[in-house]
Short mmCIF file of C-alpha atoms in Angstrom, two decimals:
data_model
loop_
_atom_site.label_atom_id
_atom_site.label_comp_id
_atom_site.label_asym_id
_atom_site.label_seq_id
_atom_site.Cartn_x
_atom_site.Cartn_y
_atom_site.Cartn_z
CA MET A 1 190.48 -49.64 63.25
CA PRO A 2 187.30 -51.45 62.10
CA ASP A 3 184.62 -52.21 64.67
CA TYR A 4 184.78 -55.97 63.94
CA ASP A 5 186.90 -58.40 62.01
CA ALA A 6 183.82 -59.94 60.41
CA ILE A 7 180.17 -59.00 60.01
CA VAL A 8 177.72 -61.75 59.02
CA ILE A 9 174.37 -60.68 57.56
CA GLY A 10 171.62 -63.11 58.55
CA ALA A 11 171.36 -65.62 61.40
CA GLY A 12 170.30 -68.57 59.27
CA LEU A 13 172.12 -71.89 59.53
CA GLY A 14 174.80 -70.95 57.01
CA GLY A 15 175.48 -67.60 58.65
CA LEU A 16 175.62 -68.95 62.19
CA SER A 17 177.77 -71.94 61.20
CA CYS A 18 180.27 -69.74 59.39
CA ALA A 19 180.23 -67.10 62.15
CA SER A 20 180.84 -69.63 64.91
CA LEU A 21 183.81 -71.15 63.13
CA ILE A 22 185.52 -67.88 62.29
CA ALA A 23 184.89 -66.64 65.84
CA LYS A 24 186.68 -69.75 67.08
CA SER A 25 189.59 -68.91 64.76
CA GLY A 26 190.01 -65.62 66.65
CA LEU A 27 188.08 -63.18 64.48
CA LYS A 28 185.87 -60.71 66.34
CA THR A 29 182.54 -61.55 64.71
CA LEU A 30 179.10 -59.93 64.69
CA VAL A 31 175.93 -61.50 63.24
CA LEU A 32 173.11 -59.12 62.28
CA GLU A 33 169.61 -60.59 61.97
CA GLN A 34 166.66 -58.55 60.71
CA SER A 35 164.09 -60.69 62.57
CA ASP A 36 163.52 -60.99 66.31
CA ILE A 37 164.45 -64.70 66.23
CA VAL A 38 167.29 -66.65 64.65
CA GLY A 39 167.13 -69.45 62.09
CA GLY A 40 165.33 -68.01 59.08
CA CYS A 41 163.44 -70.91 57.46
CA CYS A 42 164.82 -73.22 60.16
CA SER A 43 163.03 -71.58 63.06
CA THR A 44 159.99 -71.87 65.33
CA PHE A 45 157.35 -69.39 66.44
CA GLU A 46 154.79 -69.64 69.24
CA LEU A 47 151.09 -68.95 68.84
CA LYS A 48 148.49 -69.57 71.56
CA GLY A 49 150.59 -72.22 73.26
CA TYR A 50 151.59 -74.02 70.04
CA LYS A 51 155.17 -73.93 68.73
CA PHE A 52 155.06 -74.08 64.95
CA ASP A 53 158.11 -74.61 62.73
CA VAL A 54 158.43 -71.89 60.09
CA GLY A 55 159.52 -74.15 57.23
CA ALA A 56 162.21 -76.80 57.80
CA SER A 57 160.74 -79.84 59.51
CA LEU A 58 163.49 -82.36 60.28
CA VAL A 59 167.22 -83.10 60.05
CA GLU A 60 168.54 -85.52 57.47
CA VAL A 61 172.20 -86.11 56.53
CA THR A 62 173.46 -85.14 59.98
CA ARG A 63 177.13 -85.33 59.03
CA PRO A 64 177.53 -81.56 58.35
CA LEU A 65 176.00 -80.74 61.75
CA GLU A 66 178.23 -83.25 63.54
CA THR A 67 181.27 -81.95 61.60
CA LEU A 68 180.45 -78.39 62.61
CA PHE A 69 180.47 -79.22 66.31
CA GLU A 70 183.64 -81.30 65.94
CA MET A 71 185.32 -78.27 64.35
CA LEU A 72 184.06 -76.17 67.27
CA ASP A 73 185.59 -78.70 69.71
CA ARG A 74 182.16 -79.24 71.18
CA LYS A 75 179.75 -82.18 71.48
CA ARG A 76 176.61 -81.64 69.45
CA GLU A 77 174.48 -83.50 71.99
CA ASP A 78 175.40 -80.91 74.66
CA TYR A 79 173.74 -78.21 72.53
CA ILE A 80 171.09 -79.91 70.38
CA ASP A 81 169.01 -82.94 71.37
CA LEU A 82 168.08 -84.87 68.22
CA ILE A 83 165.13 -87.25 68.49
CA PRO A 84 165.18 -90.14 65.96
CA CYS A 85 162.08 -90.49 63.78
CA ASP A 86 160.93 -93.84 62.43
CA PRO A 87 159.20 -94.49 59.99
CA ILE A 88 160.81 -91.98 57.65
CA TYR A 89 157.63 -91.34 55.66
CA SER A 90 154.10 -92.54 55.43
CA PHE A 91 152.43 -92.30 52.05
CA ILE A 92 148.81 -91.84 51.07
CA THR A 93 148.08 -92.52 47.42
CA GLU A 94 145.41 -90.64 45.51
CA ASP A 95 143.15 -93.70 45.74
CA GLY A 96 143.54 -93.82 49.53
CA ARG A 97 146.10 -96.60 50.06
CA ARG A 98 148.56 -96.10 52.94
CA PHE A 99 152.04 -97.50 53.54
CA SER A 100 155.22 -96.42 55.35
CA TYR A 101 158.95 -96.66 54.75
CA PRO A 102 160.86 -97.51 57.95
CA THR A 103 164.45 -96.42 58.48
CA ASP A 104 165.76 -99.98 58.24
CA ILE A 105 166.54 -100.83 54.61
CA GLU A 106 165.62 -104.50 54.98
CA GLU A 107 162.24 -103.59 56.45
CA THR A 108 161.68 -101.14 53.58
CA THR A 109 162.45 -103.98 51.19
CA LYS A 110 159.56 -105.94 52.73
CA VAL A 111 157.21 -102.97 52.22
CA ILE A 112 158.18 -102.66 48.55
CA GLU A 113 157.78 -106.42 48.12
CA GLN A 114 154.16 -106.15 49.26
CA ILE A 115 153.36 -103.27 46.91
CA ALA A 116 155.49 -104.02 43.85
CA PRO A 117 157.47 -107.30 43.89
CA GLU A 118 158.82 -106.41 40.46
CA ASP A 119 160.72 -103.44 41.96
CA VAL A 120 162.46 -105.23 44.82
CA GLU A 121 165.62 -105.88 42.83
CA GLY A 122 165.63 -102.26 41.64
CA TRP A 123 165.35 -101.07 45.24
CA LYS A 124 168.20 -103.34 46.30
CA ARG A 125 170.44 -102.01 43.53
CA PHE A 126 169.42 -98.41 44.25
CA SER A 127 170.01 -98.66 47.99
CA SER A 128 173.29 -100.55 47.60
CA ILE A 129 174.76 -98.07 45.13
CA GLY A 130 173.31 -95.08 46.97
CA ILE A 131 174.52 -96.02 50.45
CA GLU A 132 177.98 -96.72 49.03
CA MET A 133 177.97 -93.32 47.31
CA ILE A 134 176.84 -91.56 50.49
CA ASN A 135 179.48 -93.27 52.63
CA ARG A 136 182.29 -92.63 50.17
CA SER A 137 181.56 -89.21 48.78
CA MET A 138 178.93 -87.27 50.73
CA ASP A 139 181.48 -85.34 52.79
CA ALA A 140 183.46 -84.54 49.66
CA ILE A 141 180.42 -83.28 47.76
CA MET A 142 178.91 -81.26 50.61
CA LEU A 143 181.95 -80.08 52.57
CA SER A 144 184.46 -79.30 49.81
CA PRO A 145 184.73 -75.93 48.05
CA LEU A 146 183.25 -76.33 44.56
CA ASN A 147 183.24 -72.73 43.36
CA THR A 148 185.51 -73.31 40.35
CA PHE A 149 186.29 -76.09 37.90
CA LYS A 150 189.76 -76.29 39.45
CA GLU A 151 188.32 -76.89 42.91
CA ALA A 152 185.95 -79.52 41.51
CA MET A 153 188.88 -81.29 39.82
CA LEU A 154 190.94 -81.19 43.02
CA MET A 155 188.02 -82.63 44.96
CA GLY A 156 187.79 -85.46 42.45
CA ILE A 157 191.54 -86.14 42.61
CA LYS A 158 191.45 -86.27 46.42
CA ASN A 159 188.26 -88.36 46.42
CA PRO A 160 188.43 -90.77 43.43
CA PRO A 161 185.17 -92.59 44.31
CA VAL A 162 183.28 -89.36 43.58
CA LEU A 163 184.18 -89.63 39.90
CA ARG A 164 182.29 -92.89 39.68
CA TYR A 165 179.10 -91.13 40.71
CA LEU A 166 179.62 -87.94 38.71
CA PRO A 167 177.11 -88.92 35.97
CA THR A 168 174.36 -88.82 38.62
CA PHE A 169 174.72 -85.02 38.76
CA PHE A 170 173.87 -84.84 35.06
CA ARG A 171 170.82 -87.08 35.18
CA THR A 172 167.39 -85.88 36.19
CA HIS A 173 165.69 -87.00 39.37
CA GLN A 174 163.02 -88.85 37.39
CA GLY A 175 165.67 -90.40 35.14
CA VAL A 176 167.32 -91.94 38.19
CA VAL A 177 163.99 -93.08 39.63
CA ARG A 178 162.75 -94.69 36.42
CA SER A 179 166.04 -96.51 35.88
CA TYR A 180 165.42 -98.50 39.07
CA TYR A 181 161.60 -98.75 39.39
CA SER A 182 158.71 -99.51 37.07
CA ASN A 183 155.73 -99.42 39.47
CA PRO A 184 154.08 -95.95 39.45
CA THR A 185 153.37 -96.03 43.21
CA ILE A 186 156.99 -96.80 44.08
CA GLN A 187 158.22 -94.23 41.56
CA ALA A 188 156.03 -91.56 43.14
CA SER A 189 157.20 -92.43 46.64
CA VAL A 190 160.83 -91.65 45.77
CA ALA A 191 160.22 -88.81 43.31
CA TYR A 192 158.34 -86.36 45.56
CA GLN A 193 161.61 -85.45 47.28
CA SER A 194 162.70 -83.54 44.17
CA TYR A 195 160.46 -80.74 45.44
CA PHE A 196 162.55 -80.64 48.62
CA ALA A 197 165.26 -79.23 46.36
CA GLY A 198 162.77 -76.87 44.76
CA ALA A 199 162.32 -78.53 41.36
CA PRO A 200 159.99 -81.10 39.71
CA PRO A 201 161.30 -84.62 38.95
CA GLU A 202 162.00 -83.82 35.30
CA LEU A 203 164.31 -80.90 36.22
CA GLY A 204 165.81 -81.80 39.59
CA SER A 205 169.33 -83.27 39.67
CA GLY A 206 169.60 -87.02 40.15
CA ILE A 207 171.92 -86.45 43.10
CA PHE A 208 168.92 -85.47 45.22
CA GLY A 209 167.42 -88.91 44.71
CA PHE A 210 170.37 -90.38 46.54
CA ILE A 211 170.40 -87.67 49.19
CA ALA A 212 166.83 -88.72 49.98
CA LEU A 213 168.11 -92.30 50.37
CA SER A 214 170.40 -91.02 53.12
CA GLU A 215 167.29 -90.67 55.28
CA HIS A 216 167.52 -94.43 55.76
CA LEU A 217 170.69 -93.74 57.75
CA GLY A 218 168.47 -91.82 60.16
CA ILE A 219 166.26 -88.73 60.31
CA TYR A 220 165.86 -86.61 63.42
CA TYR A 221 163.78 -83.89 64.97
CA PRO A 222 165.35 -81.44 67.45
CA LYS A 223 163.69 -81.27 70.85
CA GLY A 224 162.15 -77.83 71.26
CA GLY A 225 161.43 -77.37 67.55
CA MET A 226 163.62 -76.59 64.55
CA ILE A 227 164.81 -73.35 66.17
CA ALA A 228 166.82 -75.52 68.56
CA ILE A 229 169.39 -76.08 65.79
CA PRO A 230 170.33 -72.42 65.15
CA GLN A 231 170.06 -71.70 68.88
CA GLY A 232 172.48 -74.53 69.64
CA ILE A 233 174.96 -73.35 67.02
CA MET A 234 174.69 -69.78 68.31
CA ARG A 235 175.29 -70.89 71.89
CA ALA A 236 178.42 -72.80 70.88
CA GLY A 237 179.67 -69.81 68.90
CA SER A 238 179.03 -67.41 71.76
CA GLU A 239 181.54 -69.37 73.82
CA TYR A 240 184.17 -68.11 71.38
CA GLY A 241 182.98 -64.51 71.60
CA LEU A 242 180.40 -64.56 68.79
CA GLU A 243 177.94 -61.66 69.09
CA VAL A 244 174.44 -61.87 67.60
CA ARG A 245 172.07 -58.92 67.29
CA THR A 246 168.43 -59.44 66.33
CA ASN A 247 166.06 -56.75 64.97
CA ALA A 248 169.06 -55.33 63.11
CA LYS A 249 168.18 -54.95 59.43
CA VAL A 250 171.03 -54.31 57.01
CA GLU A 251 170.31 -51.88 54.17
CA LYS A 252 173.70 -51.64 52.52
CA ILE A 253 177.11 -53.26 52.33
CA LEU A 254 179.76 -50.57 52.50
CA THR A 255 182.31 -50.77 49.69
CA GLN A 256 185.24 -48.75 48.40
CA ASN A 257 187.17 -49.65 45.28
CA ARG A 258 185.08 -52.81 45.05
CA THR A 259 186.16 -53.91 48.52
CA ALA A 260 183.68 -54.56 51.34
CA PHE A 261 184.44 -52.87 54.65
CA GLY A 262 181.20 -52.98 56.66
CA VAL A 263 177.45 -52.43 56.59
CA MET A 264 174.86 -49.72 57.06
CA LEU A 265 171.73 -50.58 59.05
CA GLU A 266 168.18 -49.47 58.33
CA ASP A 267 168.48 -46.66 60.89
CA GLY A 268 171.62 -45.30 59.21
CA THR A 269 174.12 -46.76 61.68
CA GLU A 270 177.37 -47.81 60.03
CA ILE A 271 179.42 -50.73 61.39
CA THR A 272 182.85 -51.38 59.88
CA SER A 273 184.73 -54.65 59.50
CA ARG A 274 187.60 -56.32 57.69
CA LEU A 275 185.21 -58.59 55.82
CA VAL A 276 181.49 -59.16 55.26
CA VAL A 277 179.63 -62.47 54.96
CA SER A 278 176.13 -62.50 53.48
CA ASN A 279 173.76 -65.31 54.41
CA VAL A 280 170.87 -63.68 52.54
CA ASN A 281 169.74 -64.29 48.96
CA ALA A 282 172.65 -63.72 46.56
CA GLN A 283 170.61 -61.42 44.31
CA VAL A 284 169.69 -59.26 47.30
CA THR A 285 173.34 -59.25 48.36
CA TYR A 286 174.67 -57.99 45.04
CA LEU A 287 171.85 -55.98 43.51
CA LYS A 288 170.39 -54.38 46.68
CA PHE A 289 173.19 -54.34 49.27
CA ILE A 290 176.08 -53.64 46.84
CA ARG A 291 174.04 -52.05 44.01
CA PRO A 292 174.69 -52.33 40.27
CA GLU A 293 176.78 -49.15 40.04
CA ASN A 294 179.38 -50.78 42.27
CA LEU A 295 179.57 -54.01 40.30
CA PRO A 296 181.29 -54.98 37.04
CA GLU A 297 178.93 -55.58 34.14
CA TRP A 298 179.65 -59.32 34.00
CA ALA A 299 178.64 -59.67 37.65
CA ILE A 300 175.34 -57.86 37.10
CA LYS A 301 174.44 -60.08 34.15
CA GLY A 302 175.51 -63.21 35.98
CA ILE A 303 173.60 -62.67 39.20
CA ALA A 304 170.50 -61.39 37.34
CA SER A 305 170.38 -64.60 35.30
CA TYR A 306 169.36 -66.73 38.29
CA LYS A 307 165.73 -67.49 39.06
CA PRO A 308 164.29 -67.52 42.58
CA SER A 309 163.40 -70.92 43.97
CA MET A 310 159.79 -71.95 44.32
CA PRO A 311 157.83 -70.65 47.32
CA CYS A 312 155.88 -72.99 49.60
CA PRO A 313 152.66 -71.85 51.30
CA MET A 314 152.40 -73.40 54.77
CA ILE A 315 149.34 -74.16 56.89
CA TYR A 316 149.96 -74.47 60.63
CA VAL A 317 147.25 -76.44 62.46
CA GLY A 318 146.77 -76.86 66.21
CA LEU A 319 144.66 -79.95 67.00
CA LYS A 320 142.75 -80.88 70.13
CA THR A 321 143.33 -84.58 69.46
CA LYS A 322 146.00 -86.97 68.26
CA PRO A 323 145.97 -87.36 64.46
CA ASP A 324 145.63 -90.78 62.87
CA LEU A 325 149.11 -90.78 61.36
CA ASP A 326 152.06 -93.15 61.49
CA ALA A 327 155.12 -90.96 60.83
CA HIS A 328 156.68 -87.56 61.32
CA HIS A 329 156.13 -86.92 57.60
CA THR A 330 153.14 -88.07 55.56
CA VAL A 331 153.19 -87.52 51.79
CA ILE A 332 150.04 -87.48 49.68
CA THR A 333 151.49 -88.68 46.41
CA GLY A 334 150.68 -88.36 42.74
CA SER A 335 152.44 -89.89 39.76
CA ILE A 336 155.72 -88.51 38.42
CA ASP A 337 153.84 -87.22 35.39
CA SER A 338 151.33 -85.40 37.61
CA MET A 339 154.19 -83.83 39.60
CA ASN A 340 155.69 -82.49 36.37
CA GLU A 341 152.27 -81.37 35.16
CA VAL A 342 151.64 -79.38 38.35
CA TRP A 343 154.89 -77.54 37.64
CA ASN A 344 154.48 -76.96 33.90
CA LYS A 345 150.74 -76.38 33.56
CA TYR A 346 150.13 -74.54 36.81
CA TYR A 347 153.13 -73.24 38.76
CA VAL A 348 155.06 -71.69 35.84
CA LEU A 349 151.81 -70.20 34.51
CA GLY A 350 151.00 -68.56 37.85
CA ILE A 351 148.02 -70.78 38.68
CA ILE A 352 147.40 -72.47 42.03
CA PRO A 353 146.95 -76.17 41.23
CA LYS A 354 143.98 -78.25 42.33
CA THR A 355 145.77 -81.35 43.51
CA ALA A 356 145.95 -83.58 46.54
CA MET A 357 149.77 -83.67 46.37
CA SER A 358 150.87 -82.42 49.76
CA LEU A 359 153.24 -82.95 52.68
CA VAL A 360 151.98 -83.18 56.26
CA CYS A 361 154.44 -82.86 59.14
CA TRP A 362 153.52 -84.04 62.66
CA PRO A 363 156.20 -82.57 64.99
CA THR A 364 154.40 -83.44 68.23
CA GLU A 365 154.84 -87.12 67.36
CA ALA A 366 158.51 -86.58 68.31
CA ASP A 367 158.14 -83.77 70.85
CA PRO A 368 154.74 -83.53 72.59
CA ASP A 369 155.92 -80.46 74.55
CA LEU A 370 155.45 -78.29 71.45
CA ALA A 371 151.69 -78.14 72.08
CA PRO A 372 149.44 -77.87 75.14
CA GLU A 373 148.95 -81.18 76.93
CA GLY A 374 146.88 -83.60 74.86
CA HIS A 375 147.05 -81.34 71.79
CA HIS A 376 149.04 -81.79 68.59
CA ILE A 377 150.52 -79.84 65.70
CA LEU A 378 150.36 -80.41 61.94
CA ASN A 379 152.46 -78.31 59.59
CA PHE A 380 150.83 -78.74 56.21
CA LEU A 381 152.40 -78.00 52.82
CA CYS A 382 149.43 -77.99 50.48
CA ASN A 383 149.20 -78.09 46.67
CA ALA A 384 152.95 -77.83 46.30
CA PRO A 385 154.21 -75.89 44.50
CA ALA A 386 152.10 -72.73 44.41
CA PRO A 387 153.14 -69.50 42.62
CA TYR A 388 154.30 -66.31 44.29
CA ALA A 389 152.00 -64.16 42.16
CA PRO A 390 148.72 -65.99 41.34
CA LEU A 391 147.59 -64.99 37.88
CA GLY A 392 144.98 -62.22 38.08
CA ASP A 393 144.85 -62.35 41.87
CA ASN A 394 146.92 -61.91 45.04
CA TRP A 395 147.65 -63.93 48.17
CA ASP A 396 146.17 -61.42 50.59
CA ARG A 397 142.76 -61.91 48.96
CA LEU A 398 143.18 -65.67 48.49
CA LYS A 399 144.48 -66.47 51.97
CA ASP A 400 141.15 -67.37 53.57
CA SER A 401 139.91 -69.51 50.67
CA TYR A 402 143.29 -71.24 50.42
CA ARG A 403 143.10 -72.12 54.11
CA GLU A 404 139.63 -73.63 53.68
CA GLU A 405 140.68 -75.66 50.63
CA ALA A 406 143.70 -76.95 52.55
CA ILE A 407 141.53 -78.08 55.45
CA ASP A 408 139.17 -79.76 52.98
CA LEU A 409 142.12 -81.70 51.53
CA LEU A 410 143.29 -82.62 55.02
CA ASP A 411 139.78 -83.84 55.83
CA LYS A 412 139.43 -85.83 52.61
CA HIS A 413 142.83 -87.50 52.35
CA VAL A 414 144.46 -87.49 55.78
CA MET A 415 142.12 -87.06 58.73
CA PRO A 416 138.36 -87.31 58.14
CA GLY A 417 136.37 -85.02 60.44
CA VAL A 418 139.42 -82.89 61.18
CA ARG A 419 137.45 -79.63 61.37
CA GLU A 420 135.81 -80.52 64.67
CA HIS A 421 139.25 -81.08 66.22
CA ILE A 422 140.96 -77.88 65.02
CA ASP A 423 141.90 -75.43 67.74
CA ILE A 424 143.84 -72.94 65.64
CA VAL A 425 144.88 -72.47 62.00
CA GLU A 426 147.50 -70.08 60.67
CA VAL A 427 148.59 -69.66 57.04
CA SER A 428 151.89 -68.36 55.66
CA THR A 429 151.57 -67.54 51.97
CA PRO A 430 154.57 -66.83 49.71
CA LEU A 431 153.86 -63.14 50.31
CA ASP A 432 153.97 -63.71 54.09
CA PHE A 433 157.32 -65.50 53.76
CA GLU A 434 158.66 -62.60 51.75
CA ARG A 435 157.52 -60.13 54.40
CA ARG A 436 158.74 -62.20 57.35
CA LEU A 437 162.03 -63.52 55.98
CA LEU A 438 162.71 -60.89 53.29
CA GLN A 439 163.18 -63.72 50.79
CA PRO A 440 162.43 -62.41 47.27
CA GLN A 441 159.13 -63.90 46.07
CA GLY A 442 159.02 -66.08 49.18
CA SER A 443 161.74 -68.30 47.72
CA ILE A 444 162.52 -70.54 50.68
CA TYR A 445 165.34 -72.36 48.84
CA GLY A 446 167.07 -69.15 47.76
CA LEU A 447 167.80 -69.69 44.08
CA PHE A 448 166.32 -72.30 41.76
CA SER A 449 168.32 -75.55 41.67
CA ASP A 450 168.53 -77.86 38.70
CA MET A 451 171.39 -79.61 36.91
CA THR A 452 172.66 -76.30 35.49
CA THR A 453 172.80 -74.41 38.81
CA LEU A 454 174.88 -76.61 41.10
CA ALA A 455 178.47 -76.41 42.34
CA MET A 456 180.58 -73.94 40.31
CA PHE A 457 177.46 -72.78 38.43
CA ARG A 458 176.05 -71.27 41.64
CA PRO A 459 177.12 -67.94 43.24
CA ARG A 460 180.58 -68.30 44.75
CA SER A 461 181.27 -68.54 48.45
CA ARG A 462 184.16 -66.12 47.99
CA SER A 463 183.01 -63.24 45.81
CA LYS A 464 184.90 -62.68 42.59
CA ALA A 465 183.35 -59.24 42.09
CA ILE A 466 183.85 -57.67 45.55
CA LYS A 467 186.98 -58.24 47.62
CA ASN A 468 186.45 -59.32 51.25
CA LEU A 469 182.83 -60.32 50.52
CA TYR A 470 181.76 -63.91 51.15
CA LEU A 471 178.45 -65.71 50.67
CA THR A 472 176.87 -68.64 52.45
CA GLY A 473 173.45 -70.27 52.76
CA SER A 474 170.90 -71.48 50.24
CA SER A 475 172.20 -69.35 47.35
CA THR A 476 175.46 -71.32 47.34
CA HIS A 477 176.18 -74.99 46.58
CA LEU A 478 174.18 -77.32 47.23
CA GLY A 479 171.19 -75.02 47.78
CA GLY A 480 168.50 -74.91 50.45
CA GLY A 481 168.06 -77.37 53.29
CA VAL A 482 169.36 -77.96 56.82
CA PRO A 483 172.47 -80.04 56.02
CA THR A 484 173.35 -78.14 52.86
CA THR A 485 173.24 -74.67 54.43
CA ILE A 486 175.27 -75.82 57.44
CA ALA A 487 177.78 -77.31 54.99
CA SER A 488 177.91 -74.01 53.11
CA GLY A 489 178.84 -72.24 56.34
CA ILE A 490 181.69 -74.68 56.89
CA VAL A 491 183.01 -74.18 53.35
CA THR A 492 182.81 -70.39 53.55
CA SER A 493 184.56 -70.33 56.94
CA ARG A 494 187.48 -72.23 55.43
CA TYR A 495 187.92 -69.54 52.76
CA ILE A 496 187.82 -66.80 55.39
CA ILE A 497 190.24 -68.51 57.80
CA ARG A 498 192.64 -69.11 54.88
CA ASP A 499 192.37 -65.49 53.73
CA HIS A 500 192.29 -63.59 57.04
CA THR A 501 194.02 -65.54 59.79
#
């Protein structure tokens, strides 16, 4: 008899969502997490009284999270307290102008009218089409299995409105943006989000432009920090017998005749199961945990063909004063062309760019309890994107100078005189993310996502190469992010329940 029905590797959002659902279905389920805390990129750590979010900074497209708790026969609000954030974003242009987009679409229309009257009609068309698409097809796109062409066709047959929006998948993010807007400032304000999917505007899928529009339906921050989301999911799952072990690093997936039957931990302990779910990077799953000698040649070539997603250095700042900001997120924008240039002339060449383009998150605007009384937190994504391996250098040597340059940018563009108000600064470089999260090359979005690596072109939720092996998380469709990884856990659980219950 195996020790468990199911073993899930990794307590990220995809792993915990899948584990909770299959535990509810009656499977004896164990989650193994290499870290001492759950959540992966969607987590929170404490340092000198400040609670900093590791990477993820808010919740948008809440439908997958609400669906998860409905499937668990639980009320999400009993486990996770979501605080609404409004405005959605504030923007600081390179020449110092500031403006904000509120949640309300009509109010956003007024903002655009002040900046670029010529783009008001484009915004109205964009928001009308986008909101309709989100309402009619978001669940189908995010919560349906799309591992094969057959599944994609069945999804389209069951959800005819999706077919109307299918061309959006095959357009670039910047192609969508430029088809609705002509003003460079407005274009930049809706193009930066392509980096949230890990790609520049000229490569990112147009679908992410409309996912960003969904933020106008509401964005939220969980009370207690981003770790409150995985903790809430874990607590709901534990009520169905889900077991979670932290500080339990998996070294190997046990296989026989290309069938998974358990795992071996770093200390040599073997734990057996009827099936294994991997919430870690798909390349790590196949090439490290399974190993090439246990895989068919086509699987080795296929999984090796993927590229890691971009890494994102993070600067965590504890302030002794309230920052002069208007929103949970503030974006320092550049033009679409400059965003593409940062990618092509710097990132892909291994050079850290010198640019003001950055994202500043202010979590204590929503939850003051994350910092000592009267203090505040800024999580600062600077010079995005920055390479994993800087050409002719390394992050351990560059860490101090990178921190100082980031503070200089914060001082110049966001908060003049910020240095005198800083209480603490911590930096996580791509190398730090790799060490902490065991993400290859610090790739916080798992695998690179563009138009050619979505849906059935991404690693499958149910492995074709290894029987009783399943994948979830950022390596699967639709990639990295809070709603998408939760959705991946839901999809994978449906395969497992169909196959094993």
